[in-house]
Structures are given as structure tokens and as C-alpha cells.
Coordinates of C-alpha atoms in Angstrom, one line a residue:
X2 CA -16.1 -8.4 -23.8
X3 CA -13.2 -7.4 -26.2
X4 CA -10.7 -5.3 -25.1
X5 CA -7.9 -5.2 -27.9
X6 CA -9.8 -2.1 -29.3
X7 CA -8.1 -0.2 -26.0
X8 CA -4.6 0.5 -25.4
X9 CA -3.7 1.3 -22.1
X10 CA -0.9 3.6 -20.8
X11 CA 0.8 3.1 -17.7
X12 CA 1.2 6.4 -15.7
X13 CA 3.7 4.4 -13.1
X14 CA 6.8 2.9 -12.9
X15 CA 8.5 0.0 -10.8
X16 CA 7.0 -3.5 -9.7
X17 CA 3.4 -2.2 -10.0
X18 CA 4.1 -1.0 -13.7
X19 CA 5.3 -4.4 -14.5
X20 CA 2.0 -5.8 -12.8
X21 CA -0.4 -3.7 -14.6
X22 CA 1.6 -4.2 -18.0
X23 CA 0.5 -7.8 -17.3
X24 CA -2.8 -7.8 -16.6
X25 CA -3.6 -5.9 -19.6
X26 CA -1.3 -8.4 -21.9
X27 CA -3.6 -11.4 -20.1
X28 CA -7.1 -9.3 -21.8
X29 CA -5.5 -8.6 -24.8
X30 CA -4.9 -5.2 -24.2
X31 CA -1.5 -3.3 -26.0
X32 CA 0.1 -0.8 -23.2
X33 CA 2.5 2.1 -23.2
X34 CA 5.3 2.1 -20.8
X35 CA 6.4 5.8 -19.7
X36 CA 9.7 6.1 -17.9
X37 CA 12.1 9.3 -16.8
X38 CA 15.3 8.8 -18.0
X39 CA 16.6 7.0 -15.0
X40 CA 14.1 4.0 -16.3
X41 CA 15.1 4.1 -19.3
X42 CA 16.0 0.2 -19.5
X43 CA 13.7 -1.0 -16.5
X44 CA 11.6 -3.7 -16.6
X45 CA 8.3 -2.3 -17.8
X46 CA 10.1 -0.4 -20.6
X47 CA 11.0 -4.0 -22.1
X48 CA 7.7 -6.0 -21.1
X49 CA 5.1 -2.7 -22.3
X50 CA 4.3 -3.0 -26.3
X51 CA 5.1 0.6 -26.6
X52 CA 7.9 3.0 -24.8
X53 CA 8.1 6.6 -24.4
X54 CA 10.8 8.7 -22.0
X55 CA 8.8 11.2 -20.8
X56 CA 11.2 13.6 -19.0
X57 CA 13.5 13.9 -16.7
X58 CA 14.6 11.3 -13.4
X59 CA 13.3 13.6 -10.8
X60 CA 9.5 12.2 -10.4
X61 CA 8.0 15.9 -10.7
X62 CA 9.9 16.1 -14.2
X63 CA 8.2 12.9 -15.8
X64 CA 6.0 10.8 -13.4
X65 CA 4.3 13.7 -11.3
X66 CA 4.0 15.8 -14.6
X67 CA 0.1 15.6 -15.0
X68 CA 0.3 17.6 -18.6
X69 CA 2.9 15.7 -19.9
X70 CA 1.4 12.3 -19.0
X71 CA -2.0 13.3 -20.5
X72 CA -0.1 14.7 -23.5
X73 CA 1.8 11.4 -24.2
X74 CA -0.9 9.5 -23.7
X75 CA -3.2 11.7 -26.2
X76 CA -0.2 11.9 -28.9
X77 CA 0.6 7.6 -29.0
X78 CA -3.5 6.8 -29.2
X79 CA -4.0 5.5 -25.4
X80 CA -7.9 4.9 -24.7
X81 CA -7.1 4.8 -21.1
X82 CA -4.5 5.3 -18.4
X83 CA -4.0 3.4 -15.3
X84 CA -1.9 5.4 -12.6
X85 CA -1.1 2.0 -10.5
X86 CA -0.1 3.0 -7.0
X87 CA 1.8 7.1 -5.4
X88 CA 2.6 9.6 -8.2
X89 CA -1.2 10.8 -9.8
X90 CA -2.9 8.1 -8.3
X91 CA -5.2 9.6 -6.0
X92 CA -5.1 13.3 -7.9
X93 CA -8.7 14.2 -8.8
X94 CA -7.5 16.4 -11.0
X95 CA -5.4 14.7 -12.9
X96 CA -8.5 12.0 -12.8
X97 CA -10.8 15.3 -14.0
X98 CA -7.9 16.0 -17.0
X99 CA -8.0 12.1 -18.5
X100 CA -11.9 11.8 -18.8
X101 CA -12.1 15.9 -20.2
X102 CA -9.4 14.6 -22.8
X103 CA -11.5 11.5 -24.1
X104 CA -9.9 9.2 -22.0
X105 CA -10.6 6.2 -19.6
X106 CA -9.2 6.8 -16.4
X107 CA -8.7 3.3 -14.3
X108 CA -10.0 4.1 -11.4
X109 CA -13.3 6.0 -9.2
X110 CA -14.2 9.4 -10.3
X111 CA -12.3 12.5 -9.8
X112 CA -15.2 13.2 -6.8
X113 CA -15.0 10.3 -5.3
X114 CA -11.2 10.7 -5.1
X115 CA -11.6 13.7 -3.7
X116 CA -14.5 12.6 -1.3
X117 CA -12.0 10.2 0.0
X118 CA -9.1 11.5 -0.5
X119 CA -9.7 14.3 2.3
X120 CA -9.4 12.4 5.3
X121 CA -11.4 14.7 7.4
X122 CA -14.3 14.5 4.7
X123 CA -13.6 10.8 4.6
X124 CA -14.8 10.6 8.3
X125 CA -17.7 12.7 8.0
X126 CA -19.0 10.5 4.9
X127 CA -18.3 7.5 6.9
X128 CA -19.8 8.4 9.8
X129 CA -23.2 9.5 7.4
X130 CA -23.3 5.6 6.7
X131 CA -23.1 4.7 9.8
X132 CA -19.6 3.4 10.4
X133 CA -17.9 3.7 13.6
X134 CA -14.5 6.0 13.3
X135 CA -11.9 7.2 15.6
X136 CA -13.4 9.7 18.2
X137 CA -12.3 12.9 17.1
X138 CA -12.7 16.5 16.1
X139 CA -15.6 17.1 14.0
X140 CA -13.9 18.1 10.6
X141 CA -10.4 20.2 10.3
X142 CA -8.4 22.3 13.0
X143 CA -8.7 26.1 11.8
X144 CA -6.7 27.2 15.0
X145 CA -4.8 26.2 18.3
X146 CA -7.5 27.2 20.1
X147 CA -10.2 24.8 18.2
X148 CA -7.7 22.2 18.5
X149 CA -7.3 22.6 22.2
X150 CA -11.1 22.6 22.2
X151 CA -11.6 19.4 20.8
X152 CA -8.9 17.9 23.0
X153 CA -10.8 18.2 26.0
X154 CA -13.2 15.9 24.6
X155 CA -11.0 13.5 22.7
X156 CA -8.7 13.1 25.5
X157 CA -4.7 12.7 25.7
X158 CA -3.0 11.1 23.7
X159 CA -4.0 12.2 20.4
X160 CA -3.2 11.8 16.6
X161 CA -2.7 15.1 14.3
X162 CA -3.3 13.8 10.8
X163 CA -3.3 15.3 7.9
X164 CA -6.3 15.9 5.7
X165 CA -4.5 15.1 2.6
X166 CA -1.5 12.7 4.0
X167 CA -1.1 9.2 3.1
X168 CA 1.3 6.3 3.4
X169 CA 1.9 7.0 7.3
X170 CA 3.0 10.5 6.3
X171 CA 1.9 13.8 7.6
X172 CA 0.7 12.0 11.2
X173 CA 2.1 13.3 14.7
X174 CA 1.3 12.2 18.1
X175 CA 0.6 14.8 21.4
X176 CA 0.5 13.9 25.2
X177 CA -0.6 16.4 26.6
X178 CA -1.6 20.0 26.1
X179 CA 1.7 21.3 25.7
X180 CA 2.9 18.9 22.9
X181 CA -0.9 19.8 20.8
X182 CA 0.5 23.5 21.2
X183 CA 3.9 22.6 19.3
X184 CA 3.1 19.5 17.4
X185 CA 0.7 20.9 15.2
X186 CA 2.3 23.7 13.9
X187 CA 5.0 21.3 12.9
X188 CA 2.3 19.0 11.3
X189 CA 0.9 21.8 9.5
X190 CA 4.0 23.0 7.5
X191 CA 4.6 19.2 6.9
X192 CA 1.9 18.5 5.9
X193 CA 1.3 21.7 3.8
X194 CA 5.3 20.9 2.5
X195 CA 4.1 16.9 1.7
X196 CA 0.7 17.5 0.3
X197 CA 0.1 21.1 -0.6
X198 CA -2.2 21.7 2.1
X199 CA -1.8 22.7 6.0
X200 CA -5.1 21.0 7.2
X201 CA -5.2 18.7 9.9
X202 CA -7.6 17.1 12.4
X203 CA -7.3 15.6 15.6
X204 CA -7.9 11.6 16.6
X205 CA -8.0 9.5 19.4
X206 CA -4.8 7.7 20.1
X207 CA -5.6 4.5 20.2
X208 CA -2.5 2.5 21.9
X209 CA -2.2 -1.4 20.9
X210 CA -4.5 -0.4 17.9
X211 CA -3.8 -3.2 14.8
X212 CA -4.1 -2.0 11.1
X213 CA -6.6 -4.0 9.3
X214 CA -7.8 -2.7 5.9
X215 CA -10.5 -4.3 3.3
X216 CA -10.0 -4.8 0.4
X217 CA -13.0 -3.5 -2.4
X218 CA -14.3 -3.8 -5.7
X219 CA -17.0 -1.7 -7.2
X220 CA -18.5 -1.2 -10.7
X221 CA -20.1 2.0 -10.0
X222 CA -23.6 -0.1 -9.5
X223 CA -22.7 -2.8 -6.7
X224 CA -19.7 -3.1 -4.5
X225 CA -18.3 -6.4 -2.8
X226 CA -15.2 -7.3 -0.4
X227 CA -12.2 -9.4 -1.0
X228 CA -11.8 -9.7 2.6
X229 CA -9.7 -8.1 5.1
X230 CA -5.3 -7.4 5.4
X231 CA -3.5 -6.9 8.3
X232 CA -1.0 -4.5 7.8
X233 CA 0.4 -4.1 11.6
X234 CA 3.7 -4.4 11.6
X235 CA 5.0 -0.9 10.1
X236 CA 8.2 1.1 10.5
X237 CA 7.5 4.7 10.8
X238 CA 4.0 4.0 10.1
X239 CA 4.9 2.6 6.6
X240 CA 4.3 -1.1 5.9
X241 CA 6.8 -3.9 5.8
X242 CA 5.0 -7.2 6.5
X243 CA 0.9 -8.0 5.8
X244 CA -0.7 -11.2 5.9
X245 CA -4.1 -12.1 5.2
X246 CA -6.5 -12.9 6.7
X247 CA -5.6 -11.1 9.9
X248 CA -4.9 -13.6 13.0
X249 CA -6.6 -11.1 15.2
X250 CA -9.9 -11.3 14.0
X251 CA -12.9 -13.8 15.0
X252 CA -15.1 -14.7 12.2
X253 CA -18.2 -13.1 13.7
X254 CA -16.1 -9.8 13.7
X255 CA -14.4 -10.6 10.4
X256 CA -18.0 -10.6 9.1
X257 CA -19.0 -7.7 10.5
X258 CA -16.3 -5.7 9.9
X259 CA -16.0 -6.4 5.7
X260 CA -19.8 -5.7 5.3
X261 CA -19.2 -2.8 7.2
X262 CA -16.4 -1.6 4.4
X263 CA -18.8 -3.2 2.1
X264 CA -21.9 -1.0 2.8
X265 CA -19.2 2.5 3.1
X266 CA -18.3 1.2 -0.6
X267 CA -22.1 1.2 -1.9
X268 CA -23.0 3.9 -0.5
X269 CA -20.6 5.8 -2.2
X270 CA -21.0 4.1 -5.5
X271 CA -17.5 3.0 -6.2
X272 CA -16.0 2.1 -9.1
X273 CA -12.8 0.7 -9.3
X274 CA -10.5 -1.5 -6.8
X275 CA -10.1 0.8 -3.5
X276 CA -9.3 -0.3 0.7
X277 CA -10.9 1.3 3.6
X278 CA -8.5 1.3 6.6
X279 CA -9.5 0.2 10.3
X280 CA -8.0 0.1 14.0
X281 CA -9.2 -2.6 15.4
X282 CA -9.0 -2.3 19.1
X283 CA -8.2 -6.3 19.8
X284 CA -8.7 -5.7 24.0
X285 CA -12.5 -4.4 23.6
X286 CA -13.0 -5.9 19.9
X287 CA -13.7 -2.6 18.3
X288 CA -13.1 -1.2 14.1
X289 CA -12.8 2.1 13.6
X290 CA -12.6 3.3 9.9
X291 CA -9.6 5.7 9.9
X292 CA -9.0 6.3 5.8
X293 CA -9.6 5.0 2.2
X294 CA -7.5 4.7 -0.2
X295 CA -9.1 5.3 -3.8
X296 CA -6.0 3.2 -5.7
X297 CA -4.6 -0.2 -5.9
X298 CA -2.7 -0.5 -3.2
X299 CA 0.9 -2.5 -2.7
X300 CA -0.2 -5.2 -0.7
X301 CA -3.1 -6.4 -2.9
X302 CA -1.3 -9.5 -3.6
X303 CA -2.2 -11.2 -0.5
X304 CA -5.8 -10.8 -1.0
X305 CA -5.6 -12.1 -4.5
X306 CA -3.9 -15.3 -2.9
X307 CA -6.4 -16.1 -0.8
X308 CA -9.4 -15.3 -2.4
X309 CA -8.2 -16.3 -6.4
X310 CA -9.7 -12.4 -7.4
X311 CA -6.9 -10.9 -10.1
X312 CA -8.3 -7.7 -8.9
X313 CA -5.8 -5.2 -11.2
X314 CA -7.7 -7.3 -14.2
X315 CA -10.7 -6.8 -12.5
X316 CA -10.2 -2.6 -11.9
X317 CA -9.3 -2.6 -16.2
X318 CA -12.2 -4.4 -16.8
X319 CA -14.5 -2.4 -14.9
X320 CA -13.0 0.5 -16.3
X321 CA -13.4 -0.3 -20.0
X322 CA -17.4 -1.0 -18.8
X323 CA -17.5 -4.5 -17.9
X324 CA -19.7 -5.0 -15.1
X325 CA -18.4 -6.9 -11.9
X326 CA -19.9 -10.4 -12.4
X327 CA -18.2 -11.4 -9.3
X328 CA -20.9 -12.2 -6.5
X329 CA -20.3 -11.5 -2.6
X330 CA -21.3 -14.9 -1.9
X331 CA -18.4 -16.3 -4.5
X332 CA -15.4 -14.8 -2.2
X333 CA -14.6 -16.9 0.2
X334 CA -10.8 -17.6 2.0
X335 CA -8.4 -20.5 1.0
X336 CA -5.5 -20.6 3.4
X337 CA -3.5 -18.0 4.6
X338 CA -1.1 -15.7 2.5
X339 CA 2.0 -13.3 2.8
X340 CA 3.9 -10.8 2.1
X341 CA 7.2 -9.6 2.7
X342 CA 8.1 -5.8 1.6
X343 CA 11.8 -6.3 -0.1
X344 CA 13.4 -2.9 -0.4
X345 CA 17.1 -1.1 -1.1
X346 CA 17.6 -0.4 2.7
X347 CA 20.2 -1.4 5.2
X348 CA 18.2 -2.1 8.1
X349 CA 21.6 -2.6 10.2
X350 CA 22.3 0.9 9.8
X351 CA 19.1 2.5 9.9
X352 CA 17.3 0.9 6.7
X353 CA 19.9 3.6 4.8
X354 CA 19.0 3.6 1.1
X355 CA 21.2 1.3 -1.0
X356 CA 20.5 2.0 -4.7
X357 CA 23.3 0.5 -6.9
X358 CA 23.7 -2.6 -9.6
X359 CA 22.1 -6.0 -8.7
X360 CA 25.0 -8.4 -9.0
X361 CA 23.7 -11.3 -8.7
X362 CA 20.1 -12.5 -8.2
X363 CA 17.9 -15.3 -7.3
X364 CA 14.7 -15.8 -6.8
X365 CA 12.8 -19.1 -5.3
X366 CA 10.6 -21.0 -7.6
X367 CA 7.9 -23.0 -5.7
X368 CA 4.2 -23.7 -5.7
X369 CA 2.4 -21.4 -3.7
X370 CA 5.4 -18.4 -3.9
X371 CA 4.8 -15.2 -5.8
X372 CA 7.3 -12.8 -6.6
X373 CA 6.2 -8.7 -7.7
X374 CA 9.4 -7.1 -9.0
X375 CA 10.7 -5.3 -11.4
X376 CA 14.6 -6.1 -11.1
X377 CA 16.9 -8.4 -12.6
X378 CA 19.7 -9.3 -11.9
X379 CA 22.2 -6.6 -13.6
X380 CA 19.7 -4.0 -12.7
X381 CA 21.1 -0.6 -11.2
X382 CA 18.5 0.6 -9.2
X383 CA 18.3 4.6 -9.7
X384 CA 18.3 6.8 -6.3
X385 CA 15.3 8.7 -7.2
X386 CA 12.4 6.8 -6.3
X387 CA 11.1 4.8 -3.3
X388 CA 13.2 1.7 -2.1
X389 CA 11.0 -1.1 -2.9
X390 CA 12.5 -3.4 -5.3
X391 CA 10.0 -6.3 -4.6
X392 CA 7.4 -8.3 -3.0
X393 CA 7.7 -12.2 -2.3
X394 CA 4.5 -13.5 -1.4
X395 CA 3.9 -17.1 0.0
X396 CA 0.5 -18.9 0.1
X397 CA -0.2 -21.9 2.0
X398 CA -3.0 -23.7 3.6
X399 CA -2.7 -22.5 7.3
X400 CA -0.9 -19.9 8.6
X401 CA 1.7 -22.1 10.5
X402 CA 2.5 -23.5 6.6
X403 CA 2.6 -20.1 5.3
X404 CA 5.0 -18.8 7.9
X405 CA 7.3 -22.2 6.9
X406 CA 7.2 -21.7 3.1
X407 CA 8.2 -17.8 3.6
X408 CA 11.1 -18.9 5.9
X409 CA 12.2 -21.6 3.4
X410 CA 11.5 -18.7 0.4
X411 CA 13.8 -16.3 1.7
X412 CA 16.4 -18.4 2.4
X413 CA 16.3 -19.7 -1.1
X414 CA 16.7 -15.5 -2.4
X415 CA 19.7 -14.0 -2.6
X416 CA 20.1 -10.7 -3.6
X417 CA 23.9 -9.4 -4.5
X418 CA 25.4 -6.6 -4.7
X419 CA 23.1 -4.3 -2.6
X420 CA 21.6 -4.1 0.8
X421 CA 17.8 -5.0 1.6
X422 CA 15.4 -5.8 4.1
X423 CA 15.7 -9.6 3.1
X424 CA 17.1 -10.1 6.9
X425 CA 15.1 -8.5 8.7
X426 CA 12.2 -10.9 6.8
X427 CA 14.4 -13.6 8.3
X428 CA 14.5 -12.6 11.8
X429 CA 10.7 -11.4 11.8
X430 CA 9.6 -14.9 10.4
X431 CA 11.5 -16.4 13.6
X432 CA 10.4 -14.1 16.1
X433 CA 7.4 -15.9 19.2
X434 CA 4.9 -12.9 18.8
X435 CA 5.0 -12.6 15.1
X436 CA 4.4 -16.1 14.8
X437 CA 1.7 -15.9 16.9
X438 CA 0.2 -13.3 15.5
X439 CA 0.8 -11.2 19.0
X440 CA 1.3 -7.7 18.1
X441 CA 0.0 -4.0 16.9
X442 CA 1.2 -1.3 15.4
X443 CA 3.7 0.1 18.0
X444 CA 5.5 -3.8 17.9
X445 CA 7.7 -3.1 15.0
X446 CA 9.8 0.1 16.4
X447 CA 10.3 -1.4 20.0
X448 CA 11.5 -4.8 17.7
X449 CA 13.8 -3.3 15.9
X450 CA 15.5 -1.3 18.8
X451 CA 16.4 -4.7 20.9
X452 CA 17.3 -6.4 17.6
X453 CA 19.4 -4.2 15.8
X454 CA 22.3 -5.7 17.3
X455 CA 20.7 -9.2 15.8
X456 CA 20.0 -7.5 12.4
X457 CA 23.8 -6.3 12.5
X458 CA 25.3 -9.5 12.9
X459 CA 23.2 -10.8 10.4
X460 CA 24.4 -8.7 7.7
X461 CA 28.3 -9.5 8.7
X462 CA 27.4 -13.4 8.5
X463 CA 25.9 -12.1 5.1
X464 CA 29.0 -10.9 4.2
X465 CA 30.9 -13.3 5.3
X466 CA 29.0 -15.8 3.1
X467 CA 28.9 -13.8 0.3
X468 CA 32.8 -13.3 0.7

């Protein structure tokens, strides 16, 4: 199928603009960069075929500016928008607003977003297809009194999550009766503060739980998996280190578990690339789906290591009406890959943001190492907007090799002039239980409390060196 008939505007900015800009070169397609001022000279502005500075730096001036987005987008002849990853990217309406202005959006439909994107309908559509999830309350808390309710049933402790929350956000945790009575209140004004809604629902803590996520492609007719993630090393329930495949999993419950996501993904017709999350319980061997997330998501490049899938190609193709050719039996795992979350954070001083000008920069160039970034060196990276700056990815055969090449990648990067989260990489990479894949998602917090002293000492030999 031709594609140069399209042109593509990219409704994002950062390392995943850069990425979607080149997927669409590699099919031929023309794109538009938008940018707020602050992005004026970033990477996708000088890689996109067209630029246009949309508004202001804040993101709700330019990025989160549905209107003005669709406006642009109408006034330079796009044929379709891709919204990449945060911002618009799981707004059904701004989904709705594309298609009802002639336009492609990249991506499911707006009511499959919204299926999805309410977490307490996500569980209730999952559980209709038969998918094991999180013992809970059945649907959203209307009161404290409900909520202490259903907490006689789910037990202590217990998760208050929002409906419409994402990224680790809008999520707090109760002991006992007393803490339910005060923590949700707070999670409701957060969450209505984060999201624009005050709903919530209650879940089963599930201690020593590890975040496992599958990775899915649909064309609206047949849906497949690329395999699972494991995502279970997180700071503040935000992601910093994923490898694929997950070390925790057997291949009989590998198996089960991705044609579980699998059938979820059918059932619901999807169209596009999206990831349903799991807790996988390693004592008892148990998945729960917890939430899906209707969007490329940042980690993707692990699954495209080790399964050869370029899957932002593939959510543009199936956009633009190609049909997914790709067979379930086809995907198979080669090795092991990962990724290492590179971000403007001090993390000997409480990963404090560090936006400023890239001085110096240096980047390892080696088979099997992939690097997602959209700075250079000279950059100045602008205060507005999250702290990631990059993603190096390592692929090797086995996981032992893989943990060896990202050791040997990182000590090959340097990164001047600015503080990141390249030494904690280091000291992770080093570290018995990450090595041997022994940990969940409480590992990370307790880590970093008995080695901030390590991570400290790291940065003044930094220094030193750098000096």
C-alpha cells in the first residue's frame, strides 16, 4: 500500500516525536512537527518535513490545546494525526474531534479509549471476558460508607485508584479502616485535581506484586501479542528500568498470560498498538489485569528488540487501512532486551529536576544498542515538560549478555553539563537481585534508601572525573 498520499502530524513532542517522525519518513509519509515555543529548535522540529509553533511553552498553551492542534493540523493539509505517548493521547474526545474533522486519528476509537480509559469500566469489561483482575469493589466509590463496605470484603491493605489516573498517578494505599477514612478523600481531590474527575475504586493490595504488561496489536478485525514487559522496578510507581521478556515468568504461564491479553484485545476489537497491565503474584503464580493503556507506550522498544515488530510503523499502517498481516504464530522471542529510562534528575538529591544545556554528549555505538532521544549535545533542555531525555536500549542473546552490553553501554555515555539517572543505571545493573531478576514493585524505594549514600558518592567521583 502507498502511503505518500498522507501526511501525518505529530501531536507530541520529545524522544517519541522524533520516533514517530521516523517511522513515517521509513513509509514515505511527509509529517508536521508542532512545538510550544520552548521547542522551538528541538529535535523533531529539524527531522519533521514541516514545522509549526503552536503556542505557548506551558503544555496546556500548545500541546494540551485540543482546538489548536486539530486547527493546525486542518490549516497545513494533515490526513492524520498521531498523539505518540501523555498530552491527547488517551483523550476520546480529542480522538472524537480528529475523525468529525476528516481526519485519521492513529490510534483505537474514541469508545474504546474511553472503554479503557476508565479504569473501573476497564475491570468490568475485563472481567466480561473472562480475565482474572484484582479483587475489588465492583465499579466506583460514590461514598465513605460504600468504600468501607467493600473493604470488608477486599480486606486490608488496599489500593484507592483512580478511575481516570495513569502513569502511577492518582493511586494511594490504606491499612486499615482509619487510613480508607482519610486517604480517599485525599485521592479524590487528586485525582479530580490530575484528571478532572474525583472517582475512585478500591483494590486488593497485593504486596510483592511484579508489573508485567503485554504488549498488543490490533487492526480493528484480529488482534495478536508481541509478548510480555516487565516493568517492576518503579520509583513512585513510575518506571525506570523494563526488560523483556520478564525473568519471572515460566513459559507455560508466559503462554497463558499473553493469550489472555490477547483474547481481552479481540474481544474488544482493537485497532491500533495498545498494553494491558498485570500483577503477577510470583509466590502463588497468579495475573491479574489491572489497566490498559490505549497508546504507544515508552517502553515499546524492548518488545520491538526482541520480537523484530516496528510496532509505531505498524499502528500508522493500520491506521491509514492496512490490515495487520502479521500472524500470532510469526512472533516469537530472540534474546533478551533492555531499557534504561535516562532522565534530567539528580537522583543523589532526590532525582531533583536538572533542565539546563547539554555540554557535551556521547552516545555508545554498538551492535545490539539502541538509543530513543531527542537531545544533542548543545541542547538546553526547557523546564516545562517531563524529565526524560532518553532511552538506551541493549539487546543480546541471553539475559546475562544483555545485562553485560548495558553495563558496558553506559559506561561508554556521558552526558555533560546536567544531572541524570545515568548512575543510578550503573549501580542497578551491578546490584545481586536485579541481576537475578529477584524483585517486585516495592524493591526500587527500599533500594534507593540504603543506596543513596552509594548514588551520592557516585556523582562526586562523577565530578571529580569530569573536573
Amino acid at each position: 500500500m502507498q502511503f505518500s498520499q498522507h501526511k501525518l502530524l505529530i501531536a507530541n513532542r520529545g524522544e517519541i516525536a522524533v520516533r514517530i517522525i521516523n517511522a513515517a519518513q521509513q513509509l514515505g509519509i511527509p509529517t508536521i512537527a508542532i512545538c510550544s515555543e520552548a521547542d522551538r529548535l528541538s529535535l523533531p522540529s529539524l527531522l519533521a518535513d514541516e514545522v509549526e509553533v503552536i503556542g505557548a511553552s506551558r503544555a496546556d498553551q500548545s500541546y494540551l490545546n485540543a482546538d489548536l492542534v486539530i486547527e493546525t493540523a486542518k490549516r497545513l493539509g494533515a490526513t492524520a494525526i498521531h498523539p505518540g505517548y501523555g498530552f491527547l493521547s488517551e483523550n476520546a474526545n480529542f480522538a472524537e474531534a480528529v475523525e468529525q474533522a476528516g481526519m485519521i486519528f492513529v490510534g483505537p476509537d474514541a469508545a474504546t479509549i474511553r472503554q479503557m480509559g476508565d479504569k473501573a469500566c476497564a475491570r468490568t469489561t475485563a472481567q466480561a471476558a473472562g480475565v482474572p483482575v484484582v479483587p475489588g469493589s465492583d465499579g466506583e466509590i460514590d461514598s465513605i460508607e460504600e468504600a468501607l463496605t467493600a473493604a470488608q470484603t477486599i480486606g486490608y491493605p488496599l489500593l484507592i485508584k483512580a478511575s481516570a489516573g495513569g502513569g502511577g498517578r492518582g493511586i494511594r494505599i490504606a491499612h486499615n479502616k482509619e487510613e480508607l477514612v482519610k486517604e480517599i478523600t485525599i485521592a479524590q481531590s487528586e485525582a479530580k485535581a490530575a484528571f478532572g474527575s474525583g472517582a475512585v475504586y478500591l483494590e486488593r493490595f497485593i504486596k510483592s506484586a511484579r508489573h508485567i504488561e503485554v504488549q498488543i496489536l490490533g487492526d480493528g478485525k484480529q488482534a495478536i501479542h508481541l509478548y510480555e514487559r516487565e516493568c517492576s522496578l518503579q520509583r513512585r510507581r513510575q518506571k525506570v528500568f523494563e526488560e523483556a521478556p520478564s525473568p519471572a515468568l515460566s513459559d507455560a504461564i508466559r503462554e497463558q498470560l499473553c493469550a489472555t491479553a490477547a483474547k481481552l484485545a479481540n474481544t474488544l476489537n482493537y485497532k491500533g498498538a495498545g498494553t494491558l497491565e498485570f500483577l503477577f503474584d510470583a509466590e502463588t503464580e497468579e495475573f491479574f489485569f489491572i489497566e490498559m493503556n490505549t497508546r504507544i507506550q515508552v517502553e515499546h522498544p524492548v518488545s520491538e528488540m526482541i520480537t523484530g515488530v516496528n510496532i509505531v510503523e505498524w499502528m500508522i499502517k493500520i491506521a491509514l487501512g492496512e490490515p495487520l498481516t502479521l500472524c500470532q504464530d510469526e512472533i516469537n522471542i530472540h534474546g533478551c532486551a533492555i531499557e534504561m529510562r535516562i532522565n534530567a534528575e539528580d537522583p543523589s538529591k532526590g532525582f531533583f529536576p536538572s533542565p539546563g544545556r547539554i555540554s557535551a554528549l556521547h552516545w555508545p555505538v554498538n551492535e545490539g544498542v539502541r538509543i530513543d532521544t531527542h537531545v544533542f549535545d548543545g541542547y538546553t533542555i526547557p523546564p516545562y515538560y517531563d524529565s526524560l531525555i532518553a532511552k538506551l536500549i541493549v539487546h543480546d542473546v541471553s539475559r546475562e549478555l544483555a545485562f553485560e552490553r548495558a553495563l558496558k553501554s553506559l559506561k561508554q555515555t556521558r552526558i555533560e553539563g546536567i544531572k541524570t539517572t545515568l548512575p543510578l543505571h550503573r549501580l542497578l545493573l551491578q546490584d545481586p537481585a536485579v541481576q537475578s531478576g529477584d524483585f517486585d514493585t516495592e524493591t526500587l524505594e527500599v533500594w534507593l534508601k540504603e543506596h543513596s549514600h552509594r548514588l551520592a558518592d557516585k556523582e562526586k567521583a562523577h565530578a571529580s572525573t569530569a573536573d
